[in-house]
Amino acid sequence: MGTAAALEKLVPVLLAFGGGVLLARRKTVPAEASKVFADYAFLFAVPCYLFGNIYKSDLGALFNWRAIGAYAAAAALAVLAIAFASAAHGLREPRDVALRVMAGVQVNTAYFAVPVFITLFGTAAPIFPVLLFQVCVLSLVVISIMELGRAAAGTGGPGQRLSRAVAASLATPVVLSCNAGILLNLLSVHLPDVVLDGAAFVGDSASPIALFALGLHLGGTGLDVRGTSREELALIAFKCLAFPLLAWAVCGVLFGVRGQWLTYLVLIAAMPTPQNLFVFAQRYEVGVDLSASLVIKSSVVSLLLLPVWLQTVAS
């Protein structure tokens, strides 16, 4: 795929994202409204999209275990690399290390990867297994470290706090919709067309609204490039460059993943740091300013690099 073709495919992404930035800058739409749009996408539209598409999918083709195992191996190596680098730079607090691991390894699926994949490939199905792996494995590891490392937080002992956090993570609409779609698919439960049509109607709005919300947020907060610290630069470079390259090497060379699945996995790895990083930072009172900056700046860098990755991997 040439550069021009790659850019053409990203025009809808740039239009929705840029429209949000422009309207927020002109104060036509208040930047604070980004939370409303984002909540609609994350809590309602994206779950509807995921449920309907997983329910109708061929799970045997969707859960390509070699591809998913390869991605998990690449993610595990990335976790170790960030953990060792953090320790080498003097970080000893487990919550600080866990936050940086999340920033460098987890990807923005609901707000960024889903709309981008819909635009590029007409479907976000390849993201579903990675999303489940991310929520049910990576997020639970981060939550465990955060909860056990937080002193005198909440009521009850560490075990109770951890179990509540895990339950809350698994009960999010995105995870519930994925699990419900898989269960009903496996049980061959027939759903009326009106239900699936309704889910598709709402789900189709997830892509533009999620990107519009991200643009509104960026347009309202601005982008302080000059104030970017070396640590921010290092984490953004790892997330947007090193992790996709690592995924390419591990999945393609070590595990022999080829074709479209290799393209999918590299592009997923190239997605920006998730917005949940900022939520976790606020909840556990660690690296709040760092996390806010990483979410915004990695989103911009990832958007700029997408044509490069798309052309390179798909060629």
PDB file of C-alpha atoms in Angstrom:
ATOM      1  CA  MET A   1       0.000   0.000   0.000  1.00  0.00           C
ATOM      2  CA  GLY A   2       1.440   3.361  -1.062  1.00  0.00           C
ATOM      3  CA  THR A   3       1.649   6.493   1.033  1.00  0.00           C
ATOM      4  CA  ALA A   4      -1.190   8.179  -0.850  1.00  0.00           C
ATOM      5  CA  ALA A   5      -3.480   5.170  -0.391  1.00  0.00           C
ATOM      6  CA  ALA A   6      -2.621   4.977   3.312  1.00  0.00           C
ATOM      7  CA  LEU A   7      -3.386   8.661   3.776  1.00  0.00           C
ATOM      8  CA  GLU A   8      -6.663   8.323   1.885  1.00  0.00           C
ATOM      9  CA  LYS A   9      -7.804   5.593   4.245  1.00  0.00           C
ATOM     10  CA  LEU A  10      -6.993   7.815   7.233  1.00  0.00           C
ATOM     11  CA  VAL A  11      -8.916  10.851   5.968  1.00  0.00           C
ATOM     12  CA  PRO A  12     -12.108   9.936   7.914  1.00  0.00           C
ATOM     13  CA  VAL A  13     -10.021   9.477  11.084  1.00  0.00           C
ATOM     14  CA  LEU A  14      -8.344  12.847  10.608  1.00  0.00           C
ATOM     15  CA  LEU A  15     -11.674  14.499   9.805  1.00  0.00           C
ATOM     16  CA  ALA A  16     -13.427  13.290  12.965  1.00  0.00           C
ATOM     17  CA  PHE A  17     -10.403  13.953  15.171  1.00  0.00           C
ATOM     18  CA  GLY A  18      -9.558  17.301  13.587  1.00  0.00           C
ATOM     19  CA  GLY A  19     -13.177  18.430  13.711  1.00  0.00           C
ATOM     20  CA  GLY A  20     -13.170  17.980  17.461  1.00  0.00           C
ATOM     21  CA  VAL A  21      -9.916  19.940  17.812  1.00  0.00           C
ATOM     22  CA  LEU A  22     -11.212  22.789  15.633  1.00  0.00           C
ATOM     23  CA  LEU A  23     -14.588  23.116  17.346  1.00  0.00           C
ATOM     24  CA  ALA A  24     -12.974  23.087  20.789  1.00  0.00           C
ATOM     25  CA  ARG A  25     -10.408  25.706  19.725  1.00  0.00           C
ATOM     26  CA  ARG A  26     -13.152  27.961  18.371  1.00  0.00           C
ATOM     27  CA  LYS A  27     -15.209  27.282  21.512  1.00  0.00           C
ATOM     28  CA  THR A  28     -18.140  26.268  19.327  1.00  0.00           C
ATOM     29  CA  VAL A  29     -18.377  23.096  21.409  1.00  0.00           C
ATOM     30  CA  PRO A  30     -16.981  23.257  24.960  1.00  0.00           C
ATOM     31  CA  ALA A  31     -13.999  21.004  25.509  1.00  0.00           C
ATOM     32  CA  GLU A  32     -15.632  19.748  28.714  1.00  0.00           C
ATOM     33  CA  ALA A  33     -18.243  18.046  26.523  1.00  0.00           C
ATOM     34  CA  SER A  34     -15.562  15.557  25.482  1.00  0.00           C
ATOM     35  CA  LYS A  35     -16.309  13.534  28.610  1.00  0.00           C
ATOM     36  CA  VAL A  36     -19.964  13.184  27.613  1.00  0.00           C
ATOM     37  CA  PHE A  37     -19.082  12.046  24.093  1.00  0.00           C
ATOM     38  CA  ALA A  38     -16.364   9.733  25.421  1.00  0.00           C
ATOM     39  CA  ASP A  39     -18.716   8.192  27.996  1.00  0.00           C
ATOM     40  CA  TYR A  40     -21.331   7.590  25.303  1.00  0.00           C
ATOM     41  CA  ALA A  41     -18.760   5.847  23.121  1.00  0.00           C
ATOM     42  CA  PHE A  42     -17.115   3.820  25.882  1.00  0.00           C
ATOM     43  CA  LEU A  43     -20.200   2.891  27.924  1.00  0.00           C
ATOM     44  CA  PHE A  44     -22.742   2.386  25.154  1.00  0.00           C
ATOM     45  CA  ALA A  45     -21.720   2.614  21.487  1.00  0.00           C
ATOM     46  CA  VAL A  46     -18.507   0.561  21.614  1.00  0.00           C
ATOM     47  CA  PRO A  47     -20.107  -2.237  23.720  1.00  0.00           C
ATOM     48  CA  CYS A  48     -22.990  -2.403  21.211  1.00  0.00           C
ATOM     49  CA  TYR A  49     -20.522  -2.652  18.343  1.00  0.00           C
ATOM     50  CA  LEU A  50     -18.436  -5.333  20.072  1.00  0.00           C
ATOM     51  CA  PHE A  51     -21.427  -7.420  21.126  1.00  0.00           C
ATOM     52  CA  GLY A  52     -23.071  -7.525  17.702  1.00  0.00           C
ATOM     53  CA  ASN A  53     -19.884  -8.251  15.805  1.00  0.00           C
ATOM     54  CA  ILE A  54     -18.577 -10.913  18.188  1.00  0.00           C
ATOM     55  CA  TYR A  55     -21.976 -12.623  18.221  1.00  0.00           C
ATOM     56  CA  LYS A  56     -21.961 -12.837  14.406  1.00  0.00           C
ATOM     57  CA  SER A  57     -18.260 -13.738  14.065  1.00  0.00           C
ATOM     58  CA  ASP A  58     -16.578 -17.027  13.310  1.00  0.00           C
ATOM     59  CA  LEU A  59     -14.818 -17.449  16.663  1.00  0.00           C
ATOM     60  CA  GLY A  60     -12.469 -20.049  15.237  1.00  0.00           C
ATOM     61  CA  ALA A  61     -11.079 -17.484  12.804  1.00  0.00           C
ATOM     62  CA  LEU A  62     -11.377 -14.607  15.250  1.00  0.00           C
ATOM     63  CA  PHE A  63      -9.310 -16.230  18.000  1.00  0.00           C
ATOM     64  CA  ASN A  64      -6.187 -17.057  16.034  1.00  0.00           C
ATOM     65  CA  TRP A  65      -4.277 -18.542  18.944  1.00  0.00           C
ATOM     66  CA  ARG A  66      -0.849 -18.378  17.294  1.00  0.00           C
ATOM     67  CA  ALA A  67      -1.357 -14.670  16.582  1.00  0.00           C
ATOM     68  CA  ILE A  68      -2.746 -13.890  20.033  1.00  0.00           C
ATOM     69  CA  GLY A  69      -0.035 -15.948  21.734  1.00  0.00           C
ATOM     70  CA  ALA A  70       2.602 -14.113  19.730  1.00  0.00           C
ATOM     71  CA  TYR A  71       1.165 -10.740  20.746  1.00  0.00           C
ATOM     72  CA  ALA A  72       1.059 -11.856  24.391  1.00  0.00           C
ATOM     73  CA  ALA A  73       4.733 -12.865  24.184  1.00  0.00           C
ATOM     74  CA  ALA A  74       5.660  -9.480  22.698  1.00  0.00           C
ATOM     75  CA  ALA A  75       3.682  -7.712  25.428  1.00  0.00           C
ATOM     76  CA  ALA A  76       5.426  -9.777  28.133  1.00  0.00           C
ATOM     77  CA  LEU A  77       8.859  -8.807  26.757  1.00  0.00           C
ATOM     78  CA  ALA A  78       7.759  -5.161  26.639  1.00  0.00           C
ATOM     79  CA  VAL A  79       6.629  -5.332  30.272  1.00  0.00           C
ATOM     80  CA  LEU A  80       9.999  -6.730  31.332  1.00  0.00           C
ATOM     81  CA  ALA A  81      11.876  -4.088  29.325  1.00  0.00           C
ATOM     82  CA  ILE A  82       9.994  -1.197  30.922  1.00  0.00           C
ATOM     83  CA  ALA A  83      10.227  -2.707  34.410  1.00  0.00           C
ATOM     84  CA  PHE A  84      14.008  -3.138  34.130  1.00  0.00           C
ATOM     85  CA  ALA A  85      14.451   0.334  32.623  1.00  0.00           C
ATOM     86  CA  SER A  86      12.379   1.890  35.419  1.00  0.00           C
ATOM     87  CA  ALA A  87      14.398   0.106  38.080  1.00  0.00           C
ATOM     88  CA  ALA A  88      17.645   1.152  36.384  1.00  0.00           C
ATOM     89  CA  HIS A  89      16.536   4.796  36.628  1.00  0.00           C
ATOM     90  CA  GLY A  90      15.875   4.531  40.340  1.00  0.00           C
ATOM     91  CA  LEU A  91      12.130   3.853  40.477  1.00  0.00           C
ATOM     92  CA  ARG A  92      11.414   1.532  43.380  1.00  0.00           C
ATOM     93  CA  GLU A  93       7.744   2.227  44.152  1.00  0.00           C
ATOM     94  CA  PRO A  94       5.702  -0.621  42.548  1.00  0.00           C
ATOM     95  CA  ARG A  95       2.873   1.751  41.611  1.00  0.00           C
ATOM     96  CA  ASP A  96       5.263   4.012  39.687  1.00  0.00           C
ATOM     97  CA  VAL A  97       6.620   1.044  37.730  1.00  0.00           C
ATOM     98  CA  ALA A  98       3.134  -0.364  37.072  1.00  0.00           C
ATOM     99  CA  LEU A  99       1.957   3.005  35.729  1.00  0.00           C
ATOM    100  CA  ARG A 100       4.858   3.155  33.278  1.00  0.00           C
ATOM    101  CA  VAL A 101       4.277  -0.423  32.188  1.00  0.00           C
ATOM    102  CA  MET A 102       0.661   0.433  31.450  1.00  0.00           C
ATOM    103  CA  ALA A 103       1.740   3.552  29.523  1.00  0.00           C
ATOM    104  CA  GLY A 104       4.183   1.637  27.334  1.00  0.00           C
ATOM    105  CA  VAL A 105       2.379  -1.645  26.735  1.00  0.00           C
ATOM    106  CA  GLN A 106      -1.389  -1.191  26.918  1.00  0.00           C
ATOM    107  CA  VAL A 107      -3.166   0.273  23.905  1.00  0.00           C
ATOM    108  CA  ASN A 108      -6.139   2.567  23.456  1.00  0.00           C
ATOM    109  CA  THR A 109      -8.633   0.106  22.017  1.00  0.00           C
ATOM    110  CA  ALA A 110     -12.124   1.554  22.527  1.00  0.00           C
ATOM    111  CA  TYR A 111     -11.397   5.195  21.711  1.00  0.00           C
ATOM    112  CA  PHE A 112      -8.688   4.797  19.081  1.00  0.00           C
ATOM    113  CA  ALA A 113      -8.054   1.299  17.738  1.00  0.00           C
ATOM    114  CA  VAL A 114     -11.721   0.423  17.128  1.00  0.00           C
ATOM    115  CA  PRO A 115     -12.506   3.484  14.977  1.00  0.00           C
ATOM    116  CA  VAL A 116      -9.185   3.270  13.140  1.00  0.00           C
ATOM    117  CA  PHE A 117      -9.652  -0.421  12.301  1.00  0.00           C
ATOM    118  CA  ILE A 118     -13.232   0.151  11.162  1.00  0.00           C
ATOM    119  CA  THR A 119     -11.979   2.877   8.838  1.00  0.00           C
ATOM    120  CA  LEU A 120      -9.002   0.913   7.497  1.00  0.00           C
ATOM    121  CA  PHE A 121     -10.383  -2.626   7.302  1.00  0.00           C
ATOM    122  CA  GLY A 122     -14.159  -2.261   7.623  1.00  0.00           C
ATOM    123  CA  THR A 123     -14.121  -4.233  10.881  1.00  0.00           C
ATOM    124  CA  ALA A 124     -12.603  -4.092  14.349  1.00  0.00           C
ATOM    125  CA  ALA A 125     -12.882  -7.862  14.873  1.00  0.00           C
ATOM    126  CA  PRO A 126      -9.093  -8.483  15.149  1.00  0.00           C
ATOM    127  CA  ILE A 127      -9.018  -6.165  18.160  1.00  0.00           C
ATOM    128  CA  PHE A 128     -11.485  -8.233  20.196  1.00  0.00           C
ATOM    129  CA  PRO A 129      -9.099 -11.004  21.357  1.00  0.00           C
ATOM    130  CA  VAL A 130      -6.368  -8.469  22.153  1.00  0.00           C
ATOM    131  CA  LEU A 131      -8.878  -6.335  24.060  1.00  0.00           C
ATOM    132  CA  LEU A 132      -9.879  -9.314  26.204  1.00  0.00           C
ATOM    133  CA  PHE A 133      -6.221 -10.208  26.805  1.00  0.00           C
ATOM    134  CA  GLN A 134      -5.476  -6.621  27.751  1.00  0.00           C
ATOM    135  CA  VAL A 135      -8.394  -6.277  30.166  1.00  0.00           C
ATOM    136  CA  CYS A 136      -8.337  -9.750  31.675  1.00  0.00           C
ATOM    137  CA  VAL A 137      -4.528 -10.088  31.983  1.00  0.00           C
ATOM    138  CA  LEU A 138      -2.555  -6.851  31.667  1.00  0.00           C
ATOM    139  CA  SER A 139      -5.074  -4.623  33.442  1.00  0.00           C
ATOM    140  CA  LEU A 140      -5.537  -7.121  36.257  1.00  0.00           C
ATOM    141  CA  VAL A 141      -1.776  -7.225  36.827  1.00  0.00           C
ATOM    142  CA  VAL A 142      -1.619  -3.433  36.994  1.00  0.00           C
ATOM    143  CA  ILE A 143      -4.666  -3.282  39.276  1.00  0.00           C
ATOM    144  CA  SER A 144      -3.168  -5.902  41.566  1.00  0.00           C
ATOM    145  CA  ILE A 145       0.071  -3.950  41.963  1.00  0.00           C
ATOM    146  CA  MET A 146      -1.754  -0.657  42.434  1.00  0.00           C
ATOM    147  CA  GLU A 147      -4.156  -2.044  45.022  1.00  0.00           C
ATOM    148  CA  LEU A 148      -1.537  -3.942  47.005  1.00  0.00           C
ATOM    149  CA  GLY A 149       0.842  -0.989  46.899  1.00  0.00           C
ATOM    150  CA  ARG A 150      -1.670   1.583  48.069  1.00  0.00           C
ATOM    151  CA  ALA A 151      -1.365   2.142  51.806  1.00  0.00           C
ATOM    152  CA  ALA A 152      -4.462   2.461  53.980  1.00  0.00           C
ATOM    153  CA  ALA A 153      -6.772   2.917  50.985  1.00  0.00           C
ATOM    154  CA  GLY A 154     -10.476   2.206  51.283  1.00  0.00           C
ATOM    155  CA  THR A 155     -11.940  -0.286  53.688  1.00  0.00           C
ATOM    156  CA  GLY A 156     -10.925  -3.859  54.302  1.00  0.00           C
ATOM    157  CA  GLY A 157      -7.621  -5.597  53.748  1.00  0.00           C
ATOM    158  CA  PRO A 158      -5.528  -5.789  50.570  1.00  0.00           C
ATOM    159  CA  GLY A 159      -7.342  -8.943  49.462  1.00  0.00           C
ATOM    160  CA  GLN A 160     -10.748  -7.325  49.713  1.00  0.00           C
ATOM    161  CA  ARG A 161      -9.607  -4.190  47.899  1.00  0.00           C
ATOM    162  CA  LEU A 162      -8.016  -6.276  45.170  1.00  0.00           C
ATOM    163  CA  SER A 163     -11.105  -8.455  44.676  1.00  0.00           C
ATOM    164  CA  ARG A 164     -13.312  -5.363  44.415  1.00  0.00           C
ATOM    165  CA  ALA A 165     -11.008  -3.807  41.839  1.00  0.00           C
ATOM    166  CA  VAL A 166     -10.852  -7.009  39.776  1.00  0.00           C
ATOM    167  CA  ALA A 167     -14.644  -7.362  39.889  1.00  0.00           C
ATOM    168  CA  ALA A 168     -15.088  -3.750  38.789  1.00  0.00           C
ATOM    169  CA  SER A 169     -12.650  -4.253  35.897  1.00  0.00           C
ATOM    170  CA  LEU A 170     -14.432  -7.377  34.666  1.00  0.00           C
ATOM    171  CA  ALA A 171     -17.841  -5.678  35.019  1.00  0.00           C
ATOM    172  CA  THR A 172     -17.097  -2.822  32.614  1.00  0.00           C
ATOM    173  CA  PRO A 173     -19.548  -2.628  29.660  1.00  0.00           C
ATOM    174  CA  VAL A 174     -16.784  -3.358  27.127  1.00  0.00           C
ATOM    175  CA  VAL A 175     -15.780  -6.608  28.841  1.00  0.00           C
ATOM    176  CA  LEU A 176     -19.373  -7.654  29.537  1.00  0.00           C
ATOM    177  CA  SER A 177     -20.371  -7.100  25.908  1.00  0.00           C
ATOM    178  CA  CYS A 178     -17.411  -9.183  24.661  1.00  0.00           C
ATOM    179  CA  ASN A 179     -18.138 -12.026  27.062  1.00  0.00           C
ATOM    180  CA  ALA A 180     -21.876 -11.949  26.297  1.00  0.00           C
ATOM    181  CA  GLY A 181     -21.205 -12.051  22.560  1.00  0.00           C
ATOM    182  CA  ILE A 182     -18.820 -15.003  22.931  1.00  0.00           C
ATOM    183  CA  LEU A 183     -21.197 -16.927  25.223  1.00  0.00           C
ATOM    184  CA  LEU A 184     -24.274 -16.485  23.019  1.00  0.00           C
ATOM    185  CA  ASN A 185     -22.206 -17.331  19.945  1.00  0.00           C
ATOM    186  CA  LEU A 186     -20.900 -20.561  21.480  1.00  0.00           C
ATOM    187  CA  LEU A 187     -24.372 -21.555  22.713  1.00  0.00           C
ATOM    188  CA  SER A 188     -25.858 -20.774  19.281  1.00  0.00           C
ATOM    189  CA  VAL A 189     -28.579 -18.670  20.912  1.00  0.00           C
ATOM    190  CA  HIS A 190     -30.758 -17.044  18.257  1.00  0.00           C
ATOM    191  CA  LEU A 191     -31.243 -13.311  18.689  1.00  0.00           C
ATOM    192  CA  PRO A 192     -33.963 -11.427  16.795  1.00  0.00           C
ATOM    193  CA  ASP A 193     -32.751  -9.332  13.880  1.00  0.00           C
ATOM    194  CA  VAL A 194     -34.212  -6.233  15.511  1.00  0.00           C
ATOM    195  CA  VAL A 195     -31.788  -6.637  18.433  1.00  0.00           C
ATOM    196  CA  LEU A 196     -28.762  -7.032  16.171  1.00  0.00           C
ATOM    197  CA  ASP A 197     -29.898  -4.184  13.912  1.00  0.00           C
ATOM    198  CA  GLY A 198     -30.284  -1.936  16.947  1.00  0.00           C
ATOM    199  CA  ALA A 199     -26.822  -2.836  18.222  1.00  0.00           C
ATOM    200  CA  ALA A 200     -25.349  -2.202  14.765  1.00  0.00           C
ATOM    201  CA  PHE A 201     -27.112   1.171  14.480  1.00  0.00           C
ATOM    202  CA  VAL A 202     -25.704   2.377  17.801  1.00  0.00           C
ATOM    203  CA  GLY A 203     -22.346   0.693  17.259  1.00  0.00           C
ATOM    204  CA  ASP A 204     -21.774   2.448  13.950  1.00  0.00           C
ATOM    205  CA  SER A 205     -21.670   5.756  15.814  1.00  0.00           C
ATOM    206  CA  ALA A 206     -18.814   4.629  18.085  1.00  0.00           C
ATOM    207  CA  SER A 207     -16.032   5.313  15.608  1.00  0.00           C
ATOM    208  CA  PRO A 208     -16.626   8.987  14.736  1.00  0.00           C
ATOM    209  CA  ILE A 209     -17.811   9.971  18.207  1.00  0.00           C
ATOM    210  CA  ALA A 210     -14.825   8.425  19.988  1.00  0.00           C
ATOM    211  CA  LEU A 211     -12.392  10.249  17.704  1.00  0.00           C
ATOM    212  CA  PHE A 212     -14.405  13.479  17.950  1.00  0.00           C
ATOM    213  CA  ALA A 213     -14.265  13.265  21.761  1.00  0.00           C
ATOM    214  CA  LEU A 214     -10.503  12.781  21.672  1.00  0.00           C
ATOM    215  CA  GLY A 215     -10.176  15.800  19.392  1.00  0.00           C
ATOM    216  CA  LEU A 216     -12.334  17.922  21.697  1.00  0.00           C
ATOM    217  CA  HIS A 217     -10.158  16.961  24.657  1.00  0.00           C
ATOM    218  CA  LEU A 218      -6.959  17.824  22.828  1.00  0.00           C
ATOM    219  CA  GLY A 219      -8.390  21.078  21.493  1.00  0.00           C
ATOM    220  CA  GLY A 220      -9.329  22.141  25.005  1.00  0.00           C
ATOM    221  CA  THR A 221      -6.175  21.147  26.856  1.00  0.00           C
ATOM    222  CA  GLY A 222      -3.646  22.077  24.199  1.00  0.00           C
ATOM    223  CA  LEU A 223      -0.319  20.402  23.614  1.00  0.00           C
ATOM    224  CA  ASP A 224       2.757  21.570  25.544  1.00  0.00           C
ATOM    225  CA  VAL A 225       5.534  20.219  23.335  1.00  0.00           C
ATOM    226  CA  ARG A 226       8.337  22.314  24.823  1.00  0.00           C
ATOM    227  CA  GLY A 227       7.597  21.037  28.324  1.00  0.00           C
ATOM    228  CA  THR A 228       7.962  17.389  27.338  1.00  0.00           C
ATOM    229  CA  SER A 229      10.340  15.626  29.702  1.00  0.00           C
ATOM    230  CA  ARG A 230      12.924  13.022  28.724  1.00  0.00           C
ATOM    231  CA  GLU A 231      10.902  10.352  30.475  1.00  0.00           C
ATOM    232  CA  GLU A 232       7.809  11.284  28.470  1.00  0.00           C
ATOM    233  CA  LEU A 233       9.817  11.172  25.241  1.00  0.00           C
ATOM    234  CA  ALA A 234      11.207   7.762  26.158  1.00  0.00           C
ATOM    235  CA  LEU A 235       7.782   6.296  26.984  1.00  0.00           C
ATOM    236  CA  ILE A 236       6.154   7.765  23.870  1.00  0.00           C
ATOM    237  CA  ALA A 237       9.004   6.453  21.696  1.00  0.00           C
ATOM    238  CA  PHE A 238       8.657   3.010  23.262  1.00  0.00           C
ATOM    239  CA  LYS A 239       4.881   2.960  22.846  1.00  0.00           C
ATOM    240  CA  CYS A 240       4.720   4.301  19.284  1.00  0.00           C
ATOM    241  CA  LEU A 241       7.976   2.889  17.856  1.00  0.00           C
ATOM    242  CA  ALA A 242       9.678   0.219  19.960  1.00  0.00           C
ATOM    243  CA  PHE A 243       6.595  -1.807  20.912  1.00  0.00           C
ATOM    244  CA  PRO A 244       5.282  -2.083  17.317  1.00  0.00           C
ATOM    245  CA  LEU A 245       8.759  -3.095  16.153  1.00  0.00           C
ATOM    246  CA  LEU A 246       8.967  -5.662  18.941  1.00  0.00           C
ATOM    247  CA  ALA A 247       5.545  -7.015  17.977  1.00  0.00           C
ATOM    248  CA  TRP A 248       6.660  -7.223  14.351  1.00  0.00           C
ATOM    249  CA  ALA A 249       9.815  -9.141  15.277  1.00  0.00           C
ATOM    250  CA  VAL A 250       8.232 -11.517  17.808  1.00  0.00           C
ATOM    251  CA  CYS A 251       5.038 -12.214  15.866  1.00  0.00           C
ATOM    252  CA  GLY A 252       6.579 -12.376  12.393  1.00  0.00           C
ATOM    253  CA  VAL A 253      10.012 -13.884  13.031  1.00  0.00           C
ATOM    254  CA  LEU A 254       9.644 -16.006  16.173  1.00  0.00           C
ATOM    255  CA  PHE A 255       6.024 -17.155  15.798  1.00  0.00           C
ATOM    256  CA  GLY A 256       5.742 -17.094  12.014  1.00  0.00           C
ATOM    257  CA  VAL A 257       2.588 -14.989  11.882  1.00  0.00           C
ATOM    258  CA  ARG A 258       2.027 -13.831   8.323  1.00  0.00           C
ATOM    259  CA  GLY A 259      -0.413 -11.909   6.177  1.00  0.00           C
ATOM    260  CA  GLN A 260      -3.173  -9.738   7.536  1.00  0.00           C
ATOM    261  CA  TRP A 261      -2.789 -10.939  11.119  1.00  0.00           C
ATOM    262  CA  LEU A 262       0.759  -9.613  11.241  1.00  0.00           C
ATOM    263  CA  THR A 263      -0.525  -6.262   9.952  1.00  0.00           C
ATOM    264  CA  TYR A 264      -3.298  -6.270  12.549  1.00  0.00           C
ATOM    265  CA  LEU A 265      -0.979  -7.022  15.472  1.00  0.00           C
ATOM    266  CA  VAL A 266       1.648  -4.439  14.540  1.00  0.00           C
ATOM    267  CA  LEU A 267      -0.999  -1.744  14.069  1.00  0.00           C
ATOM    268  CA  ILE A 268      -2.636  -2.650  17.395  1.00  0.00           C
ATOM    269  CA  ALA A 269       0.736  -2.359  19.128  1.00  0.00           C
ATOM    270  CA  ALA A 270       1.200   1.044  17.451  1.00  0.00           C
ATOM    271  CA  MET A 271      -1.987   2.438  19.017  1.00  0.00           C
ATOM    272  CA  PRO A 272      -1.494   5.138  21.684  1.00  0.00           C
ATOM    273  CA  THR A 273      -1.495   4.900  25.464  1.00  0.00           C
ATOM    274  CA  PRO A 274      -5.054   4.302  26.760  1.00  0.00           C
ATOM    275  CA  GLN A 275      -7.084   7.011  28.458  1.00  0.00           C
ATOM    276  CA  ASN A 276      -7.533   4.625  31.379  1.00  0.00           C
ATOM    277  CA  LEU A 277      -3.952   5.464  32.353  1.00  0.00           C
ATOM    278  CA  PHE A 278      -5.124   8.869  33.561  1.00  0.00           C
ATOM    279  CA  VAL A 279      -8.060   7.281  35.422  1.00  0.00           C
ATOM    280  CA  PHE A 280      -5.712   4.841  37.181  1.00  0.00           C
ATOM    281  CA  ALA A 281      -3.255   7.617  38.021  1.00  0.00           C
ATOM    282  CA  GLN A 282      -5.978   9.691  39.650  1.00  0.00           C
ATOM    283  CA  ARG A 283      -7.449   6.759  41.529  1.00  0.00           C
ATOM    284  CA  TYR A 284      -4.126   5.591  42.934  1.00  0.00           C
ATOM    285  CA  GLU A 285      -2.552   9.050  43.288  1.00  0.00           C
ATOM    286  CA  VAL A 286       0.561   8.383  41.251  1.00  0.00           C
ATOM    287  CA  GLY A 287       1.961  10.201  38.199  1.00  0.00           C
ATOM    288  CA  VAL A 288      -1.220  12.159  37.394  1.00  0.00           C
ATOM    289  CA  ASP A 289       0.462  14.899  35.326  1.00  0.00           C
ATOM    290  CA  LEU A 290       2.718  12.397  33.577  1.00  0.00           C
ATOM    291  CA  SER A 291      -0.215  10.173  32.614  1.00  0.00           C
ATOM    292  CA  ALA A 292      -2.321  13.049  31.243  1.00  0.00           C
ATOM    293  CA  SER A 293       0.564  14.212  29.073  1.00  0.00           C
ATOM    294  CA  LEU A 294       1.330  10.700  27.793  1.00  0.00           C
ATOM    295  CA  VAL A 295      -2.267  10.012  26.772  1.00  0.00           C
ATOM    296  CA  ILE A 296      -2.524  13.187  24.693  1.00  0.00           C
ATOM    297  CA  LYS A 297       0.957  13.196  23.149  1.00  0.00           C
ATOM    298  CA  SER A 298       1.050   9.492  22.328  1.00  0.00           C
ATOM    299  CA  SER A 299      -2.328   9.896  20.586  1.00  0.00           C
ATOM    300  CA  VAL A 300      -0.953  12.649  18.362  1.00  0.00           C
ATOM    301  CA  VAL A 301       2.284  10.769  17.590  1.00  0.00           C
ATOM    302  CA  SER A 302       0.408   7.548  16.898  1.00  0.00           C
ATOM    303  CA  LEU A 303      -1.953   9.326  14.522  1.00  0.00           C
ATOM    304  CA  LEU A 304       0.995  10.828  12.631  1.00  0.00           C
ATOM    305  CA  LEU A 305       2.800   7.484  12.396  1.00  0.00           C
ATOM    306  CA  LEU A 306      -0.188   5.386  11.314  1.00  0.00           C
ATOM    307  CA  PRO A 307       0.353   5.971   7.562  1.00  0.00           C
ATOM    308  CA  VAL A 308       3.987   4.916   7.980  1.00  0.00           C
ATOM    309  CA  TRP A 309       3.116   1.698   9.821  1.00  0.00           C
ATOM    310  CA  LEU A 310       0.283   0.930   7.424  1.00  0.00           C
ATOM    311  CA  GLN A 311       2.505   1.335   4.382  1.00  0.00           C
ATOM    312  CA  THR A 312       5.471  -0.516   5.914  1.00  0.00           C
ATOM    313  CA  VAL A 313       3.655  -3.556   7.302  1.00  0.00           C
ATOM    314  CA  ALA A 314       1.151  -3.977   4.489  1.00  0.00           C
ATOM    315  CA  SER A 315       3.766  -3.676   1.716  1.00  0.00           C
TER     316      SER A 315
END
